[in-house]
PDB file of C-alpha atoms in Angstrom:
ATOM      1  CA  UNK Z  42      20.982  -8.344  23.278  1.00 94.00           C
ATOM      2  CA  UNK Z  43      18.661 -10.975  23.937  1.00 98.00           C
ATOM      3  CA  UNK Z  44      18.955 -12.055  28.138  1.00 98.00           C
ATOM      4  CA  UNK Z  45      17.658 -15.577  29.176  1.00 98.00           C
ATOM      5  CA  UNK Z  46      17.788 -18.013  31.840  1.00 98.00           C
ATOM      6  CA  UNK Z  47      18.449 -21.902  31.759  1.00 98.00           C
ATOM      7  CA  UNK Z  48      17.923 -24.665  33.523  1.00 97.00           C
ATOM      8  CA  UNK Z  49      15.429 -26.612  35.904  1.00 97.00           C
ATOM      9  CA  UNK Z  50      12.604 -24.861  37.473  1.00 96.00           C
ATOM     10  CA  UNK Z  51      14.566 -23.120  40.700  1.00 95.00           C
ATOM     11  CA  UNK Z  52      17.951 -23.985  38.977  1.00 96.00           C
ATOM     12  CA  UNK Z  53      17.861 -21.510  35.779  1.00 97.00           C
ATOM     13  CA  UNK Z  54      21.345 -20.274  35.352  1.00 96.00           C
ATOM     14  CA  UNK Z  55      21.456 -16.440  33.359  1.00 98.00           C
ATOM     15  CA  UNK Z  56      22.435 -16.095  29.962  1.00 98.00           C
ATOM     16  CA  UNK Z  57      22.788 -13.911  27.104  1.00 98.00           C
ATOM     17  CA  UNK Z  58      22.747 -15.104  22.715  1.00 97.00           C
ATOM     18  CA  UNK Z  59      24.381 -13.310  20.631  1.00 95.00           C
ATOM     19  CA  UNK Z  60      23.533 -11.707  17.519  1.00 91.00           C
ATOM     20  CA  UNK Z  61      25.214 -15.164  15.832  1.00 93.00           C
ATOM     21  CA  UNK Z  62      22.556 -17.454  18.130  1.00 93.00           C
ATOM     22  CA  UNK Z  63      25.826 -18.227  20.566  1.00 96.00           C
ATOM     23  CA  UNK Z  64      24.710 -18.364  24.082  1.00 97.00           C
ATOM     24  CA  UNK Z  65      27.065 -17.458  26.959  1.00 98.00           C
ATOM     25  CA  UNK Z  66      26.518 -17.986  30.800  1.00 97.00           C
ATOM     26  CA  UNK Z  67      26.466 -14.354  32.595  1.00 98.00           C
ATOM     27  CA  UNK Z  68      26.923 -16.211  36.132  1.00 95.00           C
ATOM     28  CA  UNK Z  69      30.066 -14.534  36.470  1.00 94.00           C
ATOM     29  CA  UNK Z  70      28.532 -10.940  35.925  1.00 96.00           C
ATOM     30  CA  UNK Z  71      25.202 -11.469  38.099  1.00 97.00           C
ATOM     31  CA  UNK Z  72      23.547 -14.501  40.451  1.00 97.00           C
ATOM     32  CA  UNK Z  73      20.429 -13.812  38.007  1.00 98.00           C
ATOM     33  CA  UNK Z  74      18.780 -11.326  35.549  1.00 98.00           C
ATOM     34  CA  UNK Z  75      15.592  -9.689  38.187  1.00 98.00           C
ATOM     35  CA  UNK Z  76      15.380  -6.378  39.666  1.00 98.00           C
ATOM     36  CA  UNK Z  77      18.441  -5.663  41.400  1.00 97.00           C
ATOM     37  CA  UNK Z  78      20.749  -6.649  38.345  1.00 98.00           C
ATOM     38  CA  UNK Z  79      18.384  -4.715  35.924  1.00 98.00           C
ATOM     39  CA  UNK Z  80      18.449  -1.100  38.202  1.00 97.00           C
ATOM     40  CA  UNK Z  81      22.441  -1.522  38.885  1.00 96.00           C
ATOM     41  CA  UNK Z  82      23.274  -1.705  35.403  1.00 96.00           C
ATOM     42  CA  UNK Z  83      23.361  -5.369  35.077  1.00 97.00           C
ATOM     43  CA  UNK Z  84      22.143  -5.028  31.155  1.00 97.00           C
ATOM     44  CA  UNK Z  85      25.218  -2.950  30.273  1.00 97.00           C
ATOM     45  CA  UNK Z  86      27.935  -5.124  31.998  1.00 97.00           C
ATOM     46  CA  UNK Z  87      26.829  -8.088  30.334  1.00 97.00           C
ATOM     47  CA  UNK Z  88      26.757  -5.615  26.999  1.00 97.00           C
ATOM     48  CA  UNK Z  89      31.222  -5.077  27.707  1.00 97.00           C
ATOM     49  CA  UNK Z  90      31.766  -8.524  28.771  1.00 96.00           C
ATOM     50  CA  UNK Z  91      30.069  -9.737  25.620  1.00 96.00           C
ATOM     51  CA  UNK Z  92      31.970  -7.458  24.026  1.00 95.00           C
ATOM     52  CA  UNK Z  93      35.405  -8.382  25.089  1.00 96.00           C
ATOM     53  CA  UNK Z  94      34.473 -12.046  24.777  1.00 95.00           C
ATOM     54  CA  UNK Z  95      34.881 -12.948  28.338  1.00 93.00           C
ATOM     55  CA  UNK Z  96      31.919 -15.207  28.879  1.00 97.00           C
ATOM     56  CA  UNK Z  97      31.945 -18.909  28.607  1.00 96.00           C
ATOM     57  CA  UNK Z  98      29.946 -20.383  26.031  1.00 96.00           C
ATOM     58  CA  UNK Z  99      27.279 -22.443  26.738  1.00 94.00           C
ATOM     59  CA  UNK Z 100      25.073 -25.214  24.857  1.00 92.00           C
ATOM     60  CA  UNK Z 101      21.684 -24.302  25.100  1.00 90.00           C
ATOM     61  CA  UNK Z 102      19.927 -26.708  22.933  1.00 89.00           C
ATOM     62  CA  UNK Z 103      17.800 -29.485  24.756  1.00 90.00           C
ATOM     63  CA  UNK Z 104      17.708 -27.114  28.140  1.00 96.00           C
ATOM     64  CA  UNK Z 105      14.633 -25.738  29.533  1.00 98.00           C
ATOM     65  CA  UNK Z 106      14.024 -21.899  29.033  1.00 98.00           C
ATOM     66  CA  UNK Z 107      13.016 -20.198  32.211  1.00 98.00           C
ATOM     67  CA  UNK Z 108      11.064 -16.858  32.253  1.00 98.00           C
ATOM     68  CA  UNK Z 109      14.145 -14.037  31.583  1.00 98.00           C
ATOM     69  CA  UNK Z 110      13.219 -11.996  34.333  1.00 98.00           C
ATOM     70  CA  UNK Z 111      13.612 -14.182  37.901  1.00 97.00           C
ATOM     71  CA  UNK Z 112      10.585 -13.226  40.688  1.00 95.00           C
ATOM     72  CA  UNK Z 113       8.819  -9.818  39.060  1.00 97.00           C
ATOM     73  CA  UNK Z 114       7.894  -8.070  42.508  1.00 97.00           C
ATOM     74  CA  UNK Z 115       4.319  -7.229  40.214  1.00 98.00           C
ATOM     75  CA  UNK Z 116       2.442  -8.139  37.106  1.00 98.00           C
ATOM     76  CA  UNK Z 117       0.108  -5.233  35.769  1.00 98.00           C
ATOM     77  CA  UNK Z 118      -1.667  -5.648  32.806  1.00 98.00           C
ATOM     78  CA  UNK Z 119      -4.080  -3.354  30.495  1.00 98.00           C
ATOM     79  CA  UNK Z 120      -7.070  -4.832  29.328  1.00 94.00           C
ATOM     80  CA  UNK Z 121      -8.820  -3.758  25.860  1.00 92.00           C
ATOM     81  CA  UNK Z 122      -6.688  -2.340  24.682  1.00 96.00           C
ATOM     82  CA  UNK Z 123      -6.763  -2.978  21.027  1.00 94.00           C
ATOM     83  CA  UNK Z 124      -9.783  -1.499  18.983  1.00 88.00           C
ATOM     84  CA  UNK Z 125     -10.101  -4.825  17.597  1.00 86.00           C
ATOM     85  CA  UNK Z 126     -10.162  -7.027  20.741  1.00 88.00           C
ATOM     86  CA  UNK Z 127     -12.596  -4.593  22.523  1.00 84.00           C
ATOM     87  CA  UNK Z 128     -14.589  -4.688  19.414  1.00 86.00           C
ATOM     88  CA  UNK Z 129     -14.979  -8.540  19.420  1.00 86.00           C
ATOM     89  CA  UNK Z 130     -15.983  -8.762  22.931  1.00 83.00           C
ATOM     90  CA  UNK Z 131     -18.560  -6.390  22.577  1.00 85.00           C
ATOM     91  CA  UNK Z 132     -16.617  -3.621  25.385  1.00 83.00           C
ATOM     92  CA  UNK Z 133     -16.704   0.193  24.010  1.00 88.00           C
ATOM     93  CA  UNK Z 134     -13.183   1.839  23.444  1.00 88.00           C
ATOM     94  CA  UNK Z 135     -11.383   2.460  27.231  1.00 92.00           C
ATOM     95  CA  UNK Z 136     -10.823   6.236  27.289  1.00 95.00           C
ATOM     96  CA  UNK Z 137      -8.375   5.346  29.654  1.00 97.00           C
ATOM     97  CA  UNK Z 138      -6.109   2.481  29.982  1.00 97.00           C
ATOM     98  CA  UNK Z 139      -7.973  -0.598  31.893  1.00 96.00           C
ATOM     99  CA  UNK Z 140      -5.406  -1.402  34.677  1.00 97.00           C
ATOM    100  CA  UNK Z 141      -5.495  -4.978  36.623  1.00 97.00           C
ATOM    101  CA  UNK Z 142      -2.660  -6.699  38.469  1.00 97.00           C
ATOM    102  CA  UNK Z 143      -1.902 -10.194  38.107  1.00 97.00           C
ATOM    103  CA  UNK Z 144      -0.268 -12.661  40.807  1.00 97.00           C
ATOM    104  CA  UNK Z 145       3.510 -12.500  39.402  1.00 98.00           C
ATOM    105  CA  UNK Z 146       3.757 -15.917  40.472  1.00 97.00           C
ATOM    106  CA  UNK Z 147       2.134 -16.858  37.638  1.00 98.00           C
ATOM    107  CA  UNK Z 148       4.734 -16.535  35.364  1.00 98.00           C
ATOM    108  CA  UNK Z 149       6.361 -19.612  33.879  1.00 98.00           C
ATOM    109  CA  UNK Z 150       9.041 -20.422  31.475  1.00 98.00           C
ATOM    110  CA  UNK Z 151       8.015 -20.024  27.445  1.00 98.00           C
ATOM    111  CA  UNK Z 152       7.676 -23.714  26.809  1.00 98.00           C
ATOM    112  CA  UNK Z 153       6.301 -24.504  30.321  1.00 98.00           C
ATOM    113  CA  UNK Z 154       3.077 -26.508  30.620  1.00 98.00           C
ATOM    114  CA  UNK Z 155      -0.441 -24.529  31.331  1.00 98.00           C
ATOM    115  CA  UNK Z 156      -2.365 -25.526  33.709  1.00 98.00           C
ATOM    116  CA  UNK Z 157      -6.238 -25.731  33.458  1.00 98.00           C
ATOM    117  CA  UNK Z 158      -7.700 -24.577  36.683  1.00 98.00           C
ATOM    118  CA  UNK Z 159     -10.153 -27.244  38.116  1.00 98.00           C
ATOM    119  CA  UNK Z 160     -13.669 -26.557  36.811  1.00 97.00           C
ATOM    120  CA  UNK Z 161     -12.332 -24.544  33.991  1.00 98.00           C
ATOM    121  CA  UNK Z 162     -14.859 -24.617  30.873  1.00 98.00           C
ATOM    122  CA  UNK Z 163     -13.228 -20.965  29.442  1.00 98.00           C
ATOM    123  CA  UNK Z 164      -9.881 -20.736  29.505  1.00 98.00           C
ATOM    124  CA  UNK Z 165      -8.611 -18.403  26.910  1.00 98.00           C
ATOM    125  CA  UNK Z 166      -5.418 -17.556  25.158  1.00 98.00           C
ATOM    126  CA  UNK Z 167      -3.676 -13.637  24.565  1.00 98.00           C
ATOM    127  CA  UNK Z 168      -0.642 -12.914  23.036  1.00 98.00           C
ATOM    128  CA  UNK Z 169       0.921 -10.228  24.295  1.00 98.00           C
ATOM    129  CA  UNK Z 170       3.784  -7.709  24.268  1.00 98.00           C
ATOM    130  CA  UNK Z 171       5.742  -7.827  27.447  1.00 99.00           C
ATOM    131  CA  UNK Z 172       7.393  -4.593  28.900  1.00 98.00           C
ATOM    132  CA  UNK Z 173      10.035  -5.014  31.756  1.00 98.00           C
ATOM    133  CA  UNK Z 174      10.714  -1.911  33.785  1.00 98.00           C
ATOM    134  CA  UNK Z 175      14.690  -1.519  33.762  1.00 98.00           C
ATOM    135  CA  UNK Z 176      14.701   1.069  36.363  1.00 97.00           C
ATOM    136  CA  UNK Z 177      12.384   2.958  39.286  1.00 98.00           C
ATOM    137  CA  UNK Z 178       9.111   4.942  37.464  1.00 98.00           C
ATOM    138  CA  UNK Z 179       7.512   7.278  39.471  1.00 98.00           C
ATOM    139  CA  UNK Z 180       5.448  10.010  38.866  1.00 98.00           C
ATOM    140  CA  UNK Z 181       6.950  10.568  35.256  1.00 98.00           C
ATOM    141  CA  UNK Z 182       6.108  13.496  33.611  1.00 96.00           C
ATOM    142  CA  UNK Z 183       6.811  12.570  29.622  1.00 95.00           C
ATOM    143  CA  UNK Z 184       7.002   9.813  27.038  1.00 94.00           C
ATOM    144  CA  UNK Z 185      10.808  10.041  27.138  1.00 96.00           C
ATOM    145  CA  UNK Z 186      11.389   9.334  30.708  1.00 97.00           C
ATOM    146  CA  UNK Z 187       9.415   6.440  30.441  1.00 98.00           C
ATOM    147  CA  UNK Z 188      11.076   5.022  27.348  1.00 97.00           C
ATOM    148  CA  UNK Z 189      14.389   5.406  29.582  1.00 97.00           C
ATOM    149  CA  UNK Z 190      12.766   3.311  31.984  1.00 98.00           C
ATOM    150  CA  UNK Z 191      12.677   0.129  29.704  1.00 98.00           C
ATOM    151  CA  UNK Z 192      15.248  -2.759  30.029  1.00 98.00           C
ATOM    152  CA  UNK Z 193      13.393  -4.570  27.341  1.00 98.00           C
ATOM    153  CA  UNK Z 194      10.824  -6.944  25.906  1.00 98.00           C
ATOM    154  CA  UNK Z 195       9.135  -9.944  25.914  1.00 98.00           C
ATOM    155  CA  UNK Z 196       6.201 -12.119  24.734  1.00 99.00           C
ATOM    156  CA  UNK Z 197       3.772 -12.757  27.271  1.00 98.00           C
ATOM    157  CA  UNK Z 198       0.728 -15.219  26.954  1.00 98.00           C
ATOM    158  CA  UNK Z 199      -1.596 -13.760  29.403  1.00 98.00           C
ATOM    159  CA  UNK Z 200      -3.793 -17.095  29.949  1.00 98.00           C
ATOM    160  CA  UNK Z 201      -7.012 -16.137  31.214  1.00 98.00           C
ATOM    161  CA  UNK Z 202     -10.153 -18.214  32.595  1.00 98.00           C
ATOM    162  CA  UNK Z 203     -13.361 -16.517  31.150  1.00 97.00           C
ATOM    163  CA  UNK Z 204     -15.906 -17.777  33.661  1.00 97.00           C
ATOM    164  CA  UNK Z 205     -13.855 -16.832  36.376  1.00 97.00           C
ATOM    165  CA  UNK Z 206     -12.593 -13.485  35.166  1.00 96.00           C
ATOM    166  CA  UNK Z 207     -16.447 -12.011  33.626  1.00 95.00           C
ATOM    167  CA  UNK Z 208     -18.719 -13.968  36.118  1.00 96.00           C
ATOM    168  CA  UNK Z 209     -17.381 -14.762  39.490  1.00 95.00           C
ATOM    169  CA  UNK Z 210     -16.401 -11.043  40.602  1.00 89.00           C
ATOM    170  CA  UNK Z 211     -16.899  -7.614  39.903  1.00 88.00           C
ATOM    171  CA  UNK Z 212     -12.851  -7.388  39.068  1.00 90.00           C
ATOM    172  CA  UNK Z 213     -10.956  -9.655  36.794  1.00 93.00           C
ATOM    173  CA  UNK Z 214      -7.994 -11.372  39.411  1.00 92.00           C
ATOM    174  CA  UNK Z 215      -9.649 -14.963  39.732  1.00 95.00           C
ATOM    175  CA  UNK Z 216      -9.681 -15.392  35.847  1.00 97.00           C
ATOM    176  CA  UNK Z 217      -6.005 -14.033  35.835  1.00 98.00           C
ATOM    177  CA  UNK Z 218      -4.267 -15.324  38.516  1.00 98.00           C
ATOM    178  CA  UNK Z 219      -4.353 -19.302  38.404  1.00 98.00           C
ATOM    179  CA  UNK Z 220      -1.468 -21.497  38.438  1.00 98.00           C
ATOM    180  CA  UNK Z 221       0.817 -21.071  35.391  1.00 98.00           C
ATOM    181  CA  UNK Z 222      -1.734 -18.505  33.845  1.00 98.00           C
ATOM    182  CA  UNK Z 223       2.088 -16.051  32.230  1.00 98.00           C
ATOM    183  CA  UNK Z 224       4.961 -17.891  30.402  1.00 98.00           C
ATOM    184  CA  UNK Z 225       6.710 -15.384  29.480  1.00 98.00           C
ATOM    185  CA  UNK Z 226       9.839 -15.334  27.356  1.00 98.00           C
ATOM    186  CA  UNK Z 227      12.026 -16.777  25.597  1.00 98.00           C
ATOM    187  CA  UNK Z 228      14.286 -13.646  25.944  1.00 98.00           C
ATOM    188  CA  UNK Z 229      14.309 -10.545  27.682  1.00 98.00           C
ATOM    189  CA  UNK Z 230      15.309  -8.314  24.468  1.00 98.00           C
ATOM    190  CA  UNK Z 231      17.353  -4.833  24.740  1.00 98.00           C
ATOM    191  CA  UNK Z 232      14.867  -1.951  23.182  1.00 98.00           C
ATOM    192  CA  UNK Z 233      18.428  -1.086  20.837  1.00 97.00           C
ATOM    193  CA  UNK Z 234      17.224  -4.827  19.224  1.00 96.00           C
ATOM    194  CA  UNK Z 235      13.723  -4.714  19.559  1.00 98.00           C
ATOM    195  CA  UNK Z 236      13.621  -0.578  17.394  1.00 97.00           C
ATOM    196  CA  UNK Z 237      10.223   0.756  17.469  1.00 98.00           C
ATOM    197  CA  UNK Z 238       7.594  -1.248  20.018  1.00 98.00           C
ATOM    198  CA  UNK Z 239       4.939   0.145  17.890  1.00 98.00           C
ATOM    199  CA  UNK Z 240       5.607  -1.998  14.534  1.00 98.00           C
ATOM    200  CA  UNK Z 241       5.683  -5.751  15.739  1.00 98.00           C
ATOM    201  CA  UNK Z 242       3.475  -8.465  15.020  1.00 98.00           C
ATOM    202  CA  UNK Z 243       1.641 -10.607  17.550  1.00 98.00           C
ATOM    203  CA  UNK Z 244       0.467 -14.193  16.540  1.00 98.00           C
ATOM    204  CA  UNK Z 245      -1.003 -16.850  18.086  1.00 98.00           C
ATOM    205  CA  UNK Z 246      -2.132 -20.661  16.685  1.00 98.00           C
ATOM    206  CA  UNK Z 247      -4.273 -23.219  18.715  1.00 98.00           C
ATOM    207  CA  UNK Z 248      -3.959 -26.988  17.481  1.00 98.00           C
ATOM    208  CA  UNK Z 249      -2.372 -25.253  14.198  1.00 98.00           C
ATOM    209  CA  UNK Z 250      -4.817 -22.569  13.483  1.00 98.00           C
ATOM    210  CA  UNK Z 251      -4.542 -18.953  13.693  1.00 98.00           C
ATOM    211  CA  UNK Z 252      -6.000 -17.316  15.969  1.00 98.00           C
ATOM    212  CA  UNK Z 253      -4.209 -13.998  16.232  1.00 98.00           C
ATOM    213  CA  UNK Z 254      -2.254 -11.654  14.014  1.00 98.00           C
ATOM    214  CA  UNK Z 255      -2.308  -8.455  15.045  1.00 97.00           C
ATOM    215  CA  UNK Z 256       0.213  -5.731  15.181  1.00 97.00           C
ATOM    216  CA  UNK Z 257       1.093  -2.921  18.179  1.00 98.00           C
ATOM    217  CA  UNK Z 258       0.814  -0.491  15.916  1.00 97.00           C
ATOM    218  CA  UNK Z 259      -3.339  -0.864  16.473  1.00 95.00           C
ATOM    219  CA  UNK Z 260      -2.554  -0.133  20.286  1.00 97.00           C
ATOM    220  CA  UNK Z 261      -4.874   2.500  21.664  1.00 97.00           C
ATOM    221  CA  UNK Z 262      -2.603   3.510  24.308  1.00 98.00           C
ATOM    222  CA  UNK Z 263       1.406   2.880  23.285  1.00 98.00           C
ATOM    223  CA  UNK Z 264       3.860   1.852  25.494  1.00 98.00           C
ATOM    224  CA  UNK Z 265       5.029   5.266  26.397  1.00 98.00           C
ATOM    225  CA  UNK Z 266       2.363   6.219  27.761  1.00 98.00           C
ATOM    226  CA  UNK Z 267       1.451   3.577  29.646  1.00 98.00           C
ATOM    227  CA  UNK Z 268       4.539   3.340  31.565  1.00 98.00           C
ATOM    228  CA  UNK Z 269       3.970   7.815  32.218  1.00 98.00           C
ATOM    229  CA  UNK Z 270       0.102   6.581  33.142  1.00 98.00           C
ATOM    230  CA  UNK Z 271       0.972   3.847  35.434  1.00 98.00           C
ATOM    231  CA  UNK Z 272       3.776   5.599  36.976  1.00 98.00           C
ATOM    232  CA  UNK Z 273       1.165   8.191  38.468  1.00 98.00           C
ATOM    233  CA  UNK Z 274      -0.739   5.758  40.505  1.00 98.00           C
ATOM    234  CA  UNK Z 275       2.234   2.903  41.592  1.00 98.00           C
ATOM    235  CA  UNK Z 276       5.797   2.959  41.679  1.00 98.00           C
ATOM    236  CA  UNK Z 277       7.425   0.746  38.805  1.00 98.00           C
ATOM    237  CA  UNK Z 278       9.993  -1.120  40.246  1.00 98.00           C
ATOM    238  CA  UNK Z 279      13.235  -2.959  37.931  1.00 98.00           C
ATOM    239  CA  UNK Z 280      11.717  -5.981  37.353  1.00 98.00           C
ATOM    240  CA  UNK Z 281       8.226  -5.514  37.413  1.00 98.00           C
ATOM    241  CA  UNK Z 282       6.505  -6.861  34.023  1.00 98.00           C
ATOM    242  CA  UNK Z 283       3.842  -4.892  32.318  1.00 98.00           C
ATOM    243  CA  UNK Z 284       1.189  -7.159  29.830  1.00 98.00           C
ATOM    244  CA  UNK Z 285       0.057  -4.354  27.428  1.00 98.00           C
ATOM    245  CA  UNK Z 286      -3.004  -5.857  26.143  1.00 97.00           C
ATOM    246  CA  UNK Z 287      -3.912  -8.523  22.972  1.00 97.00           C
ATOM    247  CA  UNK Z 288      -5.285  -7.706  19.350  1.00 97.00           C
ATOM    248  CA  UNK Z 289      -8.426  -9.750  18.249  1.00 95.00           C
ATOM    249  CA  UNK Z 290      -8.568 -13.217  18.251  1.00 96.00           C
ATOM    250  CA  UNK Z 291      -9.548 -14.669  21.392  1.00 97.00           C
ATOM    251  CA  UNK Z 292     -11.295 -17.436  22.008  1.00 97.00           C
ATOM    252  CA  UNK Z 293     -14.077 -15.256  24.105  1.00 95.00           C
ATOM    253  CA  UNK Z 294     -14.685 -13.559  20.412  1.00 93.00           C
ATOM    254  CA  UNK Z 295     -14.876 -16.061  18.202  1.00 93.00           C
ATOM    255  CA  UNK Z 296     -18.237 -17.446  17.416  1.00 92.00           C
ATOM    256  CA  UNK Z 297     -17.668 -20.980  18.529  1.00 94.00           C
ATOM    257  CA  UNK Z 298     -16.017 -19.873  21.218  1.00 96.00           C
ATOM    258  CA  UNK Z 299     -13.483 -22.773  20.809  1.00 97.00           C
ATOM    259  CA  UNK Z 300     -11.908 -22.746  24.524  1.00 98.00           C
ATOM    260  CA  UNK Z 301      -8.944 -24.393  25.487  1.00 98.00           C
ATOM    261  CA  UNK Z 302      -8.783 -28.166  26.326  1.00 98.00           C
ATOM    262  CA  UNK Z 303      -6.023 -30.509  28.060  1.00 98.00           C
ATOM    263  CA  UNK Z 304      -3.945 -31.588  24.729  1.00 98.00           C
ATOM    264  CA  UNK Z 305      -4.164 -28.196  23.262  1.00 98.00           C
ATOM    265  CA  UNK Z 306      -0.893 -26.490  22.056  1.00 98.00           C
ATOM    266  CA  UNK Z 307      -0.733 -22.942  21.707  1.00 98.00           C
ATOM    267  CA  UNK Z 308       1.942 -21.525  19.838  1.00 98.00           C
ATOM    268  CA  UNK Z 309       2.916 -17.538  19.785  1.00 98.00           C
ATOM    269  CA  UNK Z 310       5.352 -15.303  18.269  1.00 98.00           C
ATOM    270  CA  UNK Z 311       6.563 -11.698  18.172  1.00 98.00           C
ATOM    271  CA  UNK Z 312       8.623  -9.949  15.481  1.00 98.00           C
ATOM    272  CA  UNK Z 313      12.272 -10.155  16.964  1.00 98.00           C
ATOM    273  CA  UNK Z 314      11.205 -11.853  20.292  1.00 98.00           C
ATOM    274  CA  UNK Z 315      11.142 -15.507  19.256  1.00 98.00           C
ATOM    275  CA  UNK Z 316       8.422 -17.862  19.651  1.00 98.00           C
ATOM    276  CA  UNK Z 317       6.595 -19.525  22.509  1.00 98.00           C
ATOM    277  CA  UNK Z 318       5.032 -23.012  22.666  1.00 98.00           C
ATOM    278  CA  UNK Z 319       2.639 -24.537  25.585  1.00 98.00           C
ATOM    279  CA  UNK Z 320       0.718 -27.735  26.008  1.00 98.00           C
ATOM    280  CA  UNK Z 321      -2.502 -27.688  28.127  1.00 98.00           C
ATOM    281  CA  UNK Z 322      -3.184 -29.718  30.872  1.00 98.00           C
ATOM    282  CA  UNK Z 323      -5.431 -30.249  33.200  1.00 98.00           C
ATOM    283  CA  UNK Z 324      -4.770 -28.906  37.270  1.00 98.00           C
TER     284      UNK Z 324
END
């Protein structure tokens, strides 16, 4: 299934598309797709009343998409952790996974505006693969409790201010955590849809131009493991969103480094996640 949420910023109403592109308001299953519908088996009632064809159909077309997943208590992100992307920006190969949090009120809808920070002269693009935790990781001890713990996927664009991030501080929050710096979406997608996390292309275009193609297949650490990693030093909560990371491409990489200006669109896509579009402005 793919899960969504429509409507004006503070006003999205939850949703789920069918296989056929129909989409169906969910109000009358849950209040909204976050945490507490994801660990009380929010994903599977929506599944039966889909099913029996209970839910109201819903025109979607011309409505703003909100992030799927409504107020992530956490954002936690690996860094480098492509061979490719490390390569470009001259950083040897983690040996273990390079863990940073960002401010989860950064995420924004797919098609949402970004914002660039005031006195921004590097702010970059990454398209990423999103994992949402569907239910409470702690201290897991293999790969297949933490592939129970998924409730799905998304595409993230973890937006990220250069100057900020490499030169300001000794860790990388400032360059990560300004205004509007996730959109995330368009769907939350079921893993039964998404098969194998390990076999999906990433892209990314600036203005038009590619940027990005990569594939998660070239992930150093999978997603597996770093749900069992992560879950020995926090607890992963149902909602919480986990960036795993961005294949070559970035703007800090590339020898012009061409960074992003107010006017800019950036467009990404995911095998079986859909597509994302922003339009830079400036803060």
């Amino acid at each position: 299934m793919k899960l969504l949420r429509i409507g004006a910023v503070g006003e999205e109403v939850p949703a789920v598309q069918d296989e056929n592109g129909r989409t169906f308001a969910i109000s009358g299953v849950t209040d909204d797709i976050d945490g507490a519908f994801l660990a009380g088996g929010g994903v599977e009632r929506v599944r039966r009343a889909l099913a029996e064809g209970t839910l109201p159909e819903i025109e979607a077309a011309d409505r703003r998409v909100g992030a799927p997943v409504a107020r992530p208590g956490k954002v936690v992100c690996i860094g480098l952790n492509y061979r490719d992307h490390a390569a470009e920006t001259g950083a040897p190969v983690p040996e273990r996974p390079v863990v940073f949090m960002k401010d989860p009120s950064t995420v924004v809808g797919p098609y949402d505006g970004v914002l660039i920070p005031r006195g921004s002269v590097k702010t970059d693009w990454e398209v990423e693969l999103a994992v949402v935790i569907g239910r409470t990781a702690r201290y897991l001890t293999d790969r297949a409790q933490a592939a129970e713990c998924i409730a799905g996927y998304a595409i993230s664009n973890d937006v990220s201010e250069r100057e900020f991030q490499l030169e300001y501080s000794g860790q990388w929050d400032l360059g990560k955590s300004c205004e509007t710096f996730n959109p995330l979406g368009p769907w939350l997608v079921t893993p039964d849809e998404v098969g194998d996390p390990q076999s999906l292309g990433l892209r990314l275009d600036v203005n038009g131009v590619r940027r990005q193609n990569g594939s998660t297949k070239n992930m150093i650490f999978d997603v597996a493991f770093l749900i069992q990693y992560l879950s020995r030093y926090m607890v992963l909560n149902p909602g919480d969103v986990i960036n795993t990371g961005t294949p070559a491409g970035v703007a800090l990489g590339l020898p012009d480094n061409p960074y992003l200006r107010a006017g800019d669109t950036v467009e990404l896509s995911i095998d079986r996640l859909g597509t994302q579009r922003q339009i830079l402005t400036n803060a």
